[in-house]
C-alpha positions as protocol buffer text, in pm:
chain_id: "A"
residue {
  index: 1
  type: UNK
  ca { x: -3391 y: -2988 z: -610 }
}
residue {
  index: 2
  type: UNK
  ca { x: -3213 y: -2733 z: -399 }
}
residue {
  index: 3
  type: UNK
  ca { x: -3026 y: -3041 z: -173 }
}
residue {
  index: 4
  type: UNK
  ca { x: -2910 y: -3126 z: -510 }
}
residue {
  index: 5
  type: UNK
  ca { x: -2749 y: -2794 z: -626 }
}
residue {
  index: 6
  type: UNK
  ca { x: -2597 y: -2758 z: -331 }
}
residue {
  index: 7
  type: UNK
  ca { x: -2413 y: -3102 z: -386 }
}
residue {
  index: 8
  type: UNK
  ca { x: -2350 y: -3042 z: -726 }
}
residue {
  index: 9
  type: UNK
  ca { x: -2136 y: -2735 z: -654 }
}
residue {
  index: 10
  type: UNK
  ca { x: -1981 y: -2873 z: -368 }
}
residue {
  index: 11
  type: UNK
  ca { x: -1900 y: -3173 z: -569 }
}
residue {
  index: 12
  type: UNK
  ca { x: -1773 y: -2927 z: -875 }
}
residue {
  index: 13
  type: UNK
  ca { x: -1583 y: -2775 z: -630 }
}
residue {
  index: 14
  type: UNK
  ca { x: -1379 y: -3096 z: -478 }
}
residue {
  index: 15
  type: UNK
  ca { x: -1323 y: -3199 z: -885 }
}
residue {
  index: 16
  type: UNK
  ca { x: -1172 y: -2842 z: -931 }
}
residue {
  index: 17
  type: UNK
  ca { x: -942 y: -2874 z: -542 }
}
residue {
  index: 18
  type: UNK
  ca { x: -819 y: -3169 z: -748 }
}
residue {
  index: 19
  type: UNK
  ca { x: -718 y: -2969 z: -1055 }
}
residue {
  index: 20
  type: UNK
  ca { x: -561 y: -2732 z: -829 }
}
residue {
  index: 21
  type: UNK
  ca { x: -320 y: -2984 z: -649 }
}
residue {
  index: 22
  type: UNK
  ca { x: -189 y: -3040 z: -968 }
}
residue {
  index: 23
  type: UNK
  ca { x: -125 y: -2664 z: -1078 }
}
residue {
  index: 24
  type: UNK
  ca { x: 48 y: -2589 z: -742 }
}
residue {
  index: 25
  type: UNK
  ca { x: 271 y: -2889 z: -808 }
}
residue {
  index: 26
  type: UNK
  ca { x: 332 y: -2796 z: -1149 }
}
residue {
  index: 27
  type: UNK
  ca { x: 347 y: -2443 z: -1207 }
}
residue {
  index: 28
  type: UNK
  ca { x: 609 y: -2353 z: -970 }
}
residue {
  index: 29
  type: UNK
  ca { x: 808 y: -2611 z: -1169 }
}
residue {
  index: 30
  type: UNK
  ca { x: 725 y: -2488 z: -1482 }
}
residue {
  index: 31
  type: UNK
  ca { x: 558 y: -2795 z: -1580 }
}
residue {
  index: 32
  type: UNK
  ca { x: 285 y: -2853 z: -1816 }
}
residue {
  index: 33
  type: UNK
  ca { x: -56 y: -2878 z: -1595 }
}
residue {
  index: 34
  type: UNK
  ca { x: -262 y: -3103 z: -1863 }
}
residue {
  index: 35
  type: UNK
  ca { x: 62 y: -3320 z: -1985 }
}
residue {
  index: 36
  type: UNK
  ca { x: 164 y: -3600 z: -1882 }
}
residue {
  index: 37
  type: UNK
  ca { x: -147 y: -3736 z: -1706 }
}
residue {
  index: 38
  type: UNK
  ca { x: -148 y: -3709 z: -1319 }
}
residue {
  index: 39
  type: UNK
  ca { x: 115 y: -3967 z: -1176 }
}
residue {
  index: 40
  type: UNK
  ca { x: 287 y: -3992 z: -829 }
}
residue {
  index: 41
  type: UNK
  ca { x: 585 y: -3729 z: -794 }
}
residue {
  index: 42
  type: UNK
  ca { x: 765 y: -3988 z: -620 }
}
residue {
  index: 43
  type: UNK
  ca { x: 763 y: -4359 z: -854 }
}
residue {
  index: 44
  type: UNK
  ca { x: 603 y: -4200 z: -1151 }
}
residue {
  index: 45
  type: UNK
  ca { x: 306 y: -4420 z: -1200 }
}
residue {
  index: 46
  type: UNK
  ca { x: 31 y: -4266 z: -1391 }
}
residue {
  index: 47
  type: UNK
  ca { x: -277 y: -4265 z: -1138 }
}
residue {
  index: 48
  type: UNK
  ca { x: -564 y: -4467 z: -1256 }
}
residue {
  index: 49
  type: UNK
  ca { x: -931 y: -4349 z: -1169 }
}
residue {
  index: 50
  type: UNK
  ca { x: -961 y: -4477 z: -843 }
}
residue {
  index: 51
  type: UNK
  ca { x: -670 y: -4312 z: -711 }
}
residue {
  index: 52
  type: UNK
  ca { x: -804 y: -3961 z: -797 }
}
residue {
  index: 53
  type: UNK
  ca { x: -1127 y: -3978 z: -664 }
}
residue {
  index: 54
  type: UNK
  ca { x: -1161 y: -3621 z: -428 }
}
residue {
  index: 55
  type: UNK
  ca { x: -1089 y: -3699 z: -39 }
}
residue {
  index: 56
  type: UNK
  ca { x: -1172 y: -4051 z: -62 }
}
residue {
  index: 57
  type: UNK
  ca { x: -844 y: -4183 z: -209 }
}
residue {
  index: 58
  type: UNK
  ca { x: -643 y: -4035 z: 47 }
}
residue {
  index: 59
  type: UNK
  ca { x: -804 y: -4147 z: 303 }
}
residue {
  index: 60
  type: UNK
  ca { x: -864 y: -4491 z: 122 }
}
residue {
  index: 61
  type: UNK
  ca { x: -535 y: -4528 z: 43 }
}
residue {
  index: 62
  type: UNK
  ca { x: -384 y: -4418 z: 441 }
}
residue {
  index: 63
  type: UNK
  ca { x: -238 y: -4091 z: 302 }
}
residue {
  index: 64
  type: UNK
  ca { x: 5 y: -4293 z: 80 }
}
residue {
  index: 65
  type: UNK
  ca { x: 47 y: -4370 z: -307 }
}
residue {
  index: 66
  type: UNK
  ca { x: -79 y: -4705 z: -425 }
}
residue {
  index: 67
  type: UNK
  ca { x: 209 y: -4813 z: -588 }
}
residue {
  index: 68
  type: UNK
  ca { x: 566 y: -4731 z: -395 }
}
residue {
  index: 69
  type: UNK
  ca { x: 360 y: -4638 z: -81 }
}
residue {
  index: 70
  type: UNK
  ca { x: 519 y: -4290 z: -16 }
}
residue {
  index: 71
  type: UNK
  ca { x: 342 y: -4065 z: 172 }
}
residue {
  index: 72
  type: UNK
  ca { x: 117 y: -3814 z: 31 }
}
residue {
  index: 73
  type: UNK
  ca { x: 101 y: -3456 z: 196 }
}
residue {
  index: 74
  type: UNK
  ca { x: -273 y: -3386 z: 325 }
}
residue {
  index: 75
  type: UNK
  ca { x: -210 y: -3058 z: 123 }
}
residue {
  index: 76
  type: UNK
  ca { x: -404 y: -3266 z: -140 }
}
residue {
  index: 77
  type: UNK
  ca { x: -705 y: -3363 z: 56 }
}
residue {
  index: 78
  type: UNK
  ca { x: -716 y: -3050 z: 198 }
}
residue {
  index: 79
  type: UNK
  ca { x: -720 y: -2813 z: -75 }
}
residue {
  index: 80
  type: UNK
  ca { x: -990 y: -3071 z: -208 }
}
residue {
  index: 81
  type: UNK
  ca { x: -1258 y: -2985 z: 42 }
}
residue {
  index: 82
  type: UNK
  ca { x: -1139 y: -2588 z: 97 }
}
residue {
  index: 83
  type: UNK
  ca { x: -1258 y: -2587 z: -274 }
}
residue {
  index: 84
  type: UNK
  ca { x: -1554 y: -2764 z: -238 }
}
residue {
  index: 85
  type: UNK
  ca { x: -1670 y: -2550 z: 114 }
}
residue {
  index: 86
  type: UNK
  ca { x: -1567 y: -2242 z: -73 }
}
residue {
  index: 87
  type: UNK
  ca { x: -1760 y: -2303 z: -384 }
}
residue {
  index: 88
  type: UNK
  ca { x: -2072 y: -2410 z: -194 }
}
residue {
  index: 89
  type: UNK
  ca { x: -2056 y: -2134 z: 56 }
}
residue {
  index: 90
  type: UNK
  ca { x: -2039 y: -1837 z: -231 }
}
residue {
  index: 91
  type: UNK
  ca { x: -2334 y: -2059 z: -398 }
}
residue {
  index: 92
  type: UNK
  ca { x: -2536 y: -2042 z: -61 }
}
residue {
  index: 93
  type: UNK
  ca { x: -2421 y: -1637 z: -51 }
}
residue {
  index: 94
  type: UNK
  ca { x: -2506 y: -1526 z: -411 }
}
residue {
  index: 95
  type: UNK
  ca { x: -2682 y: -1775 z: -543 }
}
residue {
  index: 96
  type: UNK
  ca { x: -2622 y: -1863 z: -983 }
}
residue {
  index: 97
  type: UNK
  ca { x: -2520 y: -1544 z: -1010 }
}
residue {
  index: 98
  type: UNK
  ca { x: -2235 y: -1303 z: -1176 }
}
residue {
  index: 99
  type: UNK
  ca { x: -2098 y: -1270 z: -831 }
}
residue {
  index: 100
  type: UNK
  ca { x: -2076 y: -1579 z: -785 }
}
residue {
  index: 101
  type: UNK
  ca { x: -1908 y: -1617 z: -1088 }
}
residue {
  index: 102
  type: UNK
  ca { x: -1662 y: -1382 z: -1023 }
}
residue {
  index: 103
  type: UNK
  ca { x: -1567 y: -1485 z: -687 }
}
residue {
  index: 104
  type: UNK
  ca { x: -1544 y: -1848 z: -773 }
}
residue {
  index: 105
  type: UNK
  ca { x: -1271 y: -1743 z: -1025 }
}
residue {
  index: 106
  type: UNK
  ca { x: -1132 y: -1529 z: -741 }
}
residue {
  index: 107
  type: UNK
  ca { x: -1145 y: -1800 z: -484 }
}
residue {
  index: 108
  type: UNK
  ca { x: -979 y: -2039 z: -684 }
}
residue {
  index: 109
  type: UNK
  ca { x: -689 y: -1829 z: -840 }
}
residue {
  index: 110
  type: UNK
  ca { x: -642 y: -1746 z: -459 }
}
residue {
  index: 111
  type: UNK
  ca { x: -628 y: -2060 z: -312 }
}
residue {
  index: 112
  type: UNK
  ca { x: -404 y: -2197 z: -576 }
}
residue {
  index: 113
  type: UNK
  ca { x: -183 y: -1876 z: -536 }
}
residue {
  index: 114
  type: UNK
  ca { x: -202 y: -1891 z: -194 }
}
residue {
  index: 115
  type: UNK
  ca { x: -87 y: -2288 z: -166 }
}
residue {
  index: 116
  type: UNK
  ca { x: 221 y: -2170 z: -425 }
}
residue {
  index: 117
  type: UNK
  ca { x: 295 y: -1890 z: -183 }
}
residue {
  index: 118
  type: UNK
  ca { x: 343 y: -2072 z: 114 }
}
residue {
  index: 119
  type: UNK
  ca { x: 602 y: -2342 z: -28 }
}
residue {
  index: 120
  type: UNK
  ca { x: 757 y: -2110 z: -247 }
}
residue {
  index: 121
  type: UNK
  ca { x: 732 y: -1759 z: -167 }
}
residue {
  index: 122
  type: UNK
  ca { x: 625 y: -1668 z: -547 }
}
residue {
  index: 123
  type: UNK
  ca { x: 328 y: -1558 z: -670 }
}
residue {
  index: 124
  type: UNK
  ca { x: 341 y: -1683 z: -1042 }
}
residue {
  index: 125
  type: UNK
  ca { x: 279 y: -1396 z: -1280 }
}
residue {
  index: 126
  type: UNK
  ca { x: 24 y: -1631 z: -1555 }
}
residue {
  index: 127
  type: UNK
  ca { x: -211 y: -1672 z: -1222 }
}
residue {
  index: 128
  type: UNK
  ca { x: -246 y: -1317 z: -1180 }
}
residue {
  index: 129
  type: UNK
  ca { x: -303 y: -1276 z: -1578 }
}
residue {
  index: 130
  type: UNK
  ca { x: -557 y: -1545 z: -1514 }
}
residue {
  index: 131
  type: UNK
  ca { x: -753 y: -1371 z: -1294 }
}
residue {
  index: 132
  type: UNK
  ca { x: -706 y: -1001 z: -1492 }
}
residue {
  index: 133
  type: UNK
  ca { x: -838 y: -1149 z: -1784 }
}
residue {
  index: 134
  type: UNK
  ca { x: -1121 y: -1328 z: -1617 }
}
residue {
  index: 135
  type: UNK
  ca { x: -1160 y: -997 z: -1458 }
}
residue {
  index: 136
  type: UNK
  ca { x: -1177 y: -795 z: -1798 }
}
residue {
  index: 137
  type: UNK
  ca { x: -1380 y: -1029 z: -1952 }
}
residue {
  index: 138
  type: UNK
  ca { x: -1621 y: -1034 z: -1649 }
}
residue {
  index: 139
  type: UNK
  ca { x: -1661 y: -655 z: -1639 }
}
residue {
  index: 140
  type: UNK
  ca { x: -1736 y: -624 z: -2076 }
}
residue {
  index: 141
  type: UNK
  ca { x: -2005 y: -844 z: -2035 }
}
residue {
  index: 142
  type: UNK
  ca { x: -2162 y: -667 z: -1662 }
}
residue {
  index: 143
  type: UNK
  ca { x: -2090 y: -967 z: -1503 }
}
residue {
  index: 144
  type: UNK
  ca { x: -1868 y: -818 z: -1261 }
}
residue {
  index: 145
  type: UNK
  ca { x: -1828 y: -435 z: -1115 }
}
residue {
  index: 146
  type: UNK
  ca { x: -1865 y: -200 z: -1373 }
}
residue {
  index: 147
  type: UNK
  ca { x: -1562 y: -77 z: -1551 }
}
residue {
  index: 148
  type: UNK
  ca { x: -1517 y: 222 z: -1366 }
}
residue {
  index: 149
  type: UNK
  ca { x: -1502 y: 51 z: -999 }
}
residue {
  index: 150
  type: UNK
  ca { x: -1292 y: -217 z: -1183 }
}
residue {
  index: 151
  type: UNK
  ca { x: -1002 y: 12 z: -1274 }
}
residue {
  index: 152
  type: UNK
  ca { x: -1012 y: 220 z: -981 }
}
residue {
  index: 153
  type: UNK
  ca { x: -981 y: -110 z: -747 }
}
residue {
  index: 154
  type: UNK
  ca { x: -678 y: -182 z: -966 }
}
residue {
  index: 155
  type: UNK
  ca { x: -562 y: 139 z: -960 }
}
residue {
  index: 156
  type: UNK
  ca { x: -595 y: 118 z: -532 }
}
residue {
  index: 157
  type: UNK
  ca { x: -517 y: -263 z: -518 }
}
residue {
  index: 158
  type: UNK
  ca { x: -233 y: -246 z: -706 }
}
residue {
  index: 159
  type: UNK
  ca { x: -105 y: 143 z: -646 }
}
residue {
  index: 160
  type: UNK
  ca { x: -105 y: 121 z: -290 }
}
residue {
  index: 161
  type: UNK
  ca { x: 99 y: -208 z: -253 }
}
residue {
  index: 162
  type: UNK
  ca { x: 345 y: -15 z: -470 }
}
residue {
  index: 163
  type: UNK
  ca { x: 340 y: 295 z: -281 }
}
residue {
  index: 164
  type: UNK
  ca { x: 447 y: 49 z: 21 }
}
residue {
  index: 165
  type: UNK
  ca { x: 721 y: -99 z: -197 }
}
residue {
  index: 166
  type: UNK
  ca { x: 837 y: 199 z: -291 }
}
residue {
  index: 167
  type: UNK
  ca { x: 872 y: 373 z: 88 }
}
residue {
  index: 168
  type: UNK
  ca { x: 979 y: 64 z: 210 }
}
residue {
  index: 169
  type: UNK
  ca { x: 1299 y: 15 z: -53 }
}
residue {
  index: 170
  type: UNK
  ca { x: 1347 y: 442 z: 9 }
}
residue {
  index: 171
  type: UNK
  ca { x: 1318 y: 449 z: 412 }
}
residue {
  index: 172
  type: UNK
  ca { x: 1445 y: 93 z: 499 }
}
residue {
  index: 173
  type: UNK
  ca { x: 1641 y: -31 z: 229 }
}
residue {
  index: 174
  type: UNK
  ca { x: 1473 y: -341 z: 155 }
}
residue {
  index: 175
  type: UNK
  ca { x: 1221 y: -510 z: -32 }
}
residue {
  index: 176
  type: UNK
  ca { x: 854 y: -362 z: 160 }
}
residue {
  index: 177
  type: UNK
  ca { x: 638 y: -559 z: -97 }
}
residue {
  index: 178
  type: UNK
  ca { x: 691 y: -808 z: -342 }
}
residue {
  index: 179
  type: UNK
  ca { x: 622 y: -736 z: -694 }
}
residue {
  index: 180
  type: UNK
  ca { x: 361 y: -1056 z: -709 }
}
residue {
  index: 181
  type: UNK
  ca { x: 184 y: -941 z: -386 }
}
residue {
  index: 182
  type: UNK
  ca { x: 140 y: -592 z: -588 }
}
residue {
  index: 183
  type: UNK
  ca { x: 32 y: -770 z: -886 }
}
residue {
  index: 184
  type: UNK
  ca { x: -187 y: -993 z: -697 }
}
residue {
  index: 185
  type: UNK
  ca { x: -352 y: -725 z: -532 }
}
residue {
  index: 186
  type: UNK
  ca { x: -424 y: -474 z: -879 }
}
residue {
  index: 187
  type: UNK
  ca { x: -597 y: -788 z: -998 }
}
residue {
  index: 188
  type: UNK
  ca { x: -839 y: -850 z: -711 }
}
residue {
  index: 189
  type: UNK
  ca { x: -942 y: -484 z: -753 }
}
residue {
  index: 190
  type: UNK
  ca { x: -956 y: -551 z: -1075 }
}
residue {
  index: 191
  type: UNK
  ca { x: -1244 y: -802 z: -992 }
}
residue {
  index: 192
  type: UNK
  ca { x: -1409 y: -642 z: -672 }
}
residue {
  index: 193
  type: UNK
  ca { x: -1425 y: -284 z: -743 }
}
residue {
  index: 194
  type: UNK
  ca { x: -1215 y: -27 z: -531 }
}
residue {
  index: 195
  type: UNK
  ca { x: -1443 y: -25 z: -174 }
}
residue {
  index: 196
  type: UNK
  ca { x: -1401 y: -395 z: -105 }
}
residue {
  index: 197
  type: UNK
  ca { x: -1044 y: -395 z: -240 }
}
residue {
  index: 198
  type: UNK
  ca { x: -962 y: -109 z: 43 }
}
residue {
  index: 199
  type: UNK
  ca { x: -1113 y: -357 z: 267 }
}
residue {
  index: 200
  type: UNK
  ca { x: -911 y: -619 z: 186 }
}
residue {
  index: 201
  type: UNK
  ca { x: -620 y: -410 z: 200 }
}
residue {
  index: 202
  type: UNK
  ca { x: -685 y: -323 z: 552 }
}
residue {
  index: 203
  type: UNK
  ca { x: -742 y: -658 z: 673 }
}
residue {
  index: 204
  type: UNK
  ca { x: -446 y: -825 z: 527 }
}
residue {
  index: 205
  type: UNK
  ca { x: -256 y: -587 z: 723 }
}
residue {
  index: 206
  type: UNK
  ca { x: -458 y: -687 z: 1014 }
}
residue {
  index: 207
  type: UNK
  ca { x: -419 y: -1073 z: 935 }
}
residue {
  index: 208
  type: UNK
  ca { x: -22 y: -976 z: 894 }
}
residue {
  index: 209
  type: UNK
  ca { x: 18 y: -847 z: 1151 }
}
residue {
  index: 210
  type: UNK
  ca { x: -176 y: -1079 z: 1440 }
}
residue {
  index: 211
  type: UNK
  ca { x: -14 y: -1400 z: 1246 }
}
residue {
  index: 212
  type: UNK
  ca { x: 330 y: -1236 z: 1216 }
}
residue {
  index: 213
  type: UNK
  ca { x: 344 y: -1166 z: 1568 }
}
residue {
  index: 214
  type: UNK
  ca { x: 210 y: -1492 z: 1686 }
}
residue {
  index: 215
  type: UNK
  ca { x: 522 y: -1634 z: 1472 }
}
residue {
  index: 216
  type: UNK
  ca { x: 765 y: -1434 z: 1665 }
}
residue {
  index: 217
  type: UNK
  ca { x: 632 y: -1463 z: 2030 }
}
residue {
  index: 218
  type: UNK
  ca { x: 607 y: -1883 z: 1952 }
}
residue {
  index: 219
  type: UNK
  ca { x: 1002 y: -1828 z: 1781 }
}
residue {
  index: 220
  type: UNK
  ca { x: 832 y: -1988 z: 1456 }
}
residue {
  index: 221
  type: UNK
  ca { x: 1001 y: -1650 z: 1264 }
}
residue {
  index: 222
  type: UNK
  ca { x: 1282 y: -1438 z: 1379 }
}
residue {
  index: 223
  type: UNK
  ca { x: 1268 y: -1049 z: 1329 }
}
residue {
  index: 224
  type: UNK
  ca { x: 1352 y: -1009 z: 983 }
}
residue {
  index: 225
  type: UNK
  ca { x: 1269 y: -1340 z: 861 }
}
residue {
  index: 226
  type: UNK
  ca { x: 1039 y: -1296 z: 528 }
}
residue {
  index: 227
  type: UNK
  ca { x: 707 y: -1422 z: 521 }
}
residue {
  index: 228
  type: UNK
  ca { x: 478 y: -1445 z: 274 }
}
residue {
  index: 229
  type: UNK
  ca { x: 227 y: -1210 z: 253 }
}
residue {
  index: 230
  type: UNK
  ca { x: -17 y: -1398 z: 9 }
}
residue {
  index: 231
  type: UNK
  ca { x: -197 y: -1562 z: 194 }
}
residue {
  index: 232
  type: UNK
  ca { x: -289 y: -1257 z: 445 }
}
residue {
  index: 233
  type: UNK
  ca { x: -400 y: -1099 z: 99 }
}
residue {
  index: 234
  type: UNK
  ca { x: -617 y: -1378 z: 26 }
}
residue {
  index: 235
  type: UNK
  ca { x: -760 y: -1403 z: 377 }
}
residue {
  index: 236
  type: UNK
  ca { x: -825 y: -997 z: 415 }
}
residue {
  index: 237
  type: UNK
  ca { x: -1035 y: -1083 z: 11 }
}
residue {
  index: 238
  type: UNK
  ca { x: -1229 y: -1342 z: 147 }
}
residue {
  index: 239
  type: UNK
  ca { x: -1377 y: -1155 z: 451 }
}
residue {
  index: 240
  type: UNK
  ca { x: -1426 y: -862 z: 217 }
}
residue {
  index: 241
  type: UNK
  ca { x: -1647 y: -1049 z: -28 }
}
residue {
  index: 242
  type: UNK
  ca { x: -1838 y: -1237 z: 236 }
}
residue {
  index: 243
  type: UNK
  ca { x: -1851 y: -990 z: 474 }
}
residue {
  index: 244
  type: UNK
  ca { x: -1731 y: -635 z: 360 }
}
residue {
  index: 245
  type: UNK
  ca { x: -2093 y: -464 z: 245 }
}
């Protein structure tokens, strides 16, 4: 019985890595993510069900689409199982819980923000509002942190990313913080409760700072090139809920 949980999330989770391949195609765009049906970016045939089966189609199918035989980016098989690990590593962690709940809404708003990030430098403001509501909602019913360590970790999250911002724009001219990264951030606190959001605050600027230099010293980045800083948010988040009591 407990074999089969575990596959059961981990499954739930490769079904939802699906779902979000198709929001970071389509959000950035400002596409509808339900309408039309899933279809290949490149010919425009709708998929049919074997070509949307988690992992397997990719590889079935040599990384390419069925029908005009373009590649496929392994960003799809990838996010696939990320979701699925994540999912079934939380489960493992908290157990059918309201954590879990929580940080499986977390997890996924972050990996899907995260992917967006990357190829677009934008954090798209209806994720965050995603998550804030989720986060609300989560909190009413003492799912969550109680309300009082849920504002406060939006009130740190989200006011000290500003704070940056703000010294940044006064001291060195330019942009310190983006405005999604701040937004980002107030809603994770919004979710985790002030002590795990300082955490994650701390770490990201850990994770920024060991990847951006490893960037520079292998001439991936020059000094000065931007680079964005949501997925060091989402990596500092994930330590801090696995890790950070």
């Amino acid at each position: 019985m407990q074999y089969f949980l575990y596959i059961t999330v981990f499954l739930t989770g490769l079904l939802m890595g699906s779902f979000f391949n198709v929001c970071i195609y389509r959000i950035p765009r400002e596409e509808s993510i339900a309408f039309p049906p899933s279809h290949c970016p490149s010919c425009g045939n709708q998929l049919k069900f074997q070509d949307l089966i988690p992992v397997f189609s990719w590889i079935f199918l040599g990384g390419r689409c069925r029908y005009c035989k373009e590649k496929i980016s392994p960003r799809y098989p990838f996010i696939e199982l990320l979701t699925g690990i994540a999912y079934l590593l939380l489960f493992l962690k908290f157990g059918f819980t309201g954590t879990f709940l929580t940080y499986v809404i977390l997890c996924s708003i972050l990996i899907i923000a995260t992917a967006i990030d990357i190829e677009h430098q934008i954090i798209p403001n209806g994720l965050v509002l995603t998550g804030a509501i989720a986060g609300v909602i989560l909190t009413l019913t003492g799912l969550s942190v109680n309300w009082k360590d849920a504002l406060l970790g939006l009130l740190v999250g989200g006011g000290t990313f500003l704070l940056i911002a703000l010294i940044a724009e006064w001291v060195m001219k330019k942009e310190g913080m983006g405005g999604g990264d701040i937004k980002l951030m107030g809603m994770i606190g919004l979710l985790i409760g002030w002590k795990l959001t300082a955490l994650s605050i701390l770490l990201s600027v850990y994770a920024g700072g060991l990847i951006g230099g490893l960037l520079l010293l292998l001439r991936k980045k020059k000094q000065g090139d931007a680079i964005p800083y949501g997925p060091f948010i989402a990596a500092g988040t994930i330590i801090s809920i696995f890790f950070g009591n």
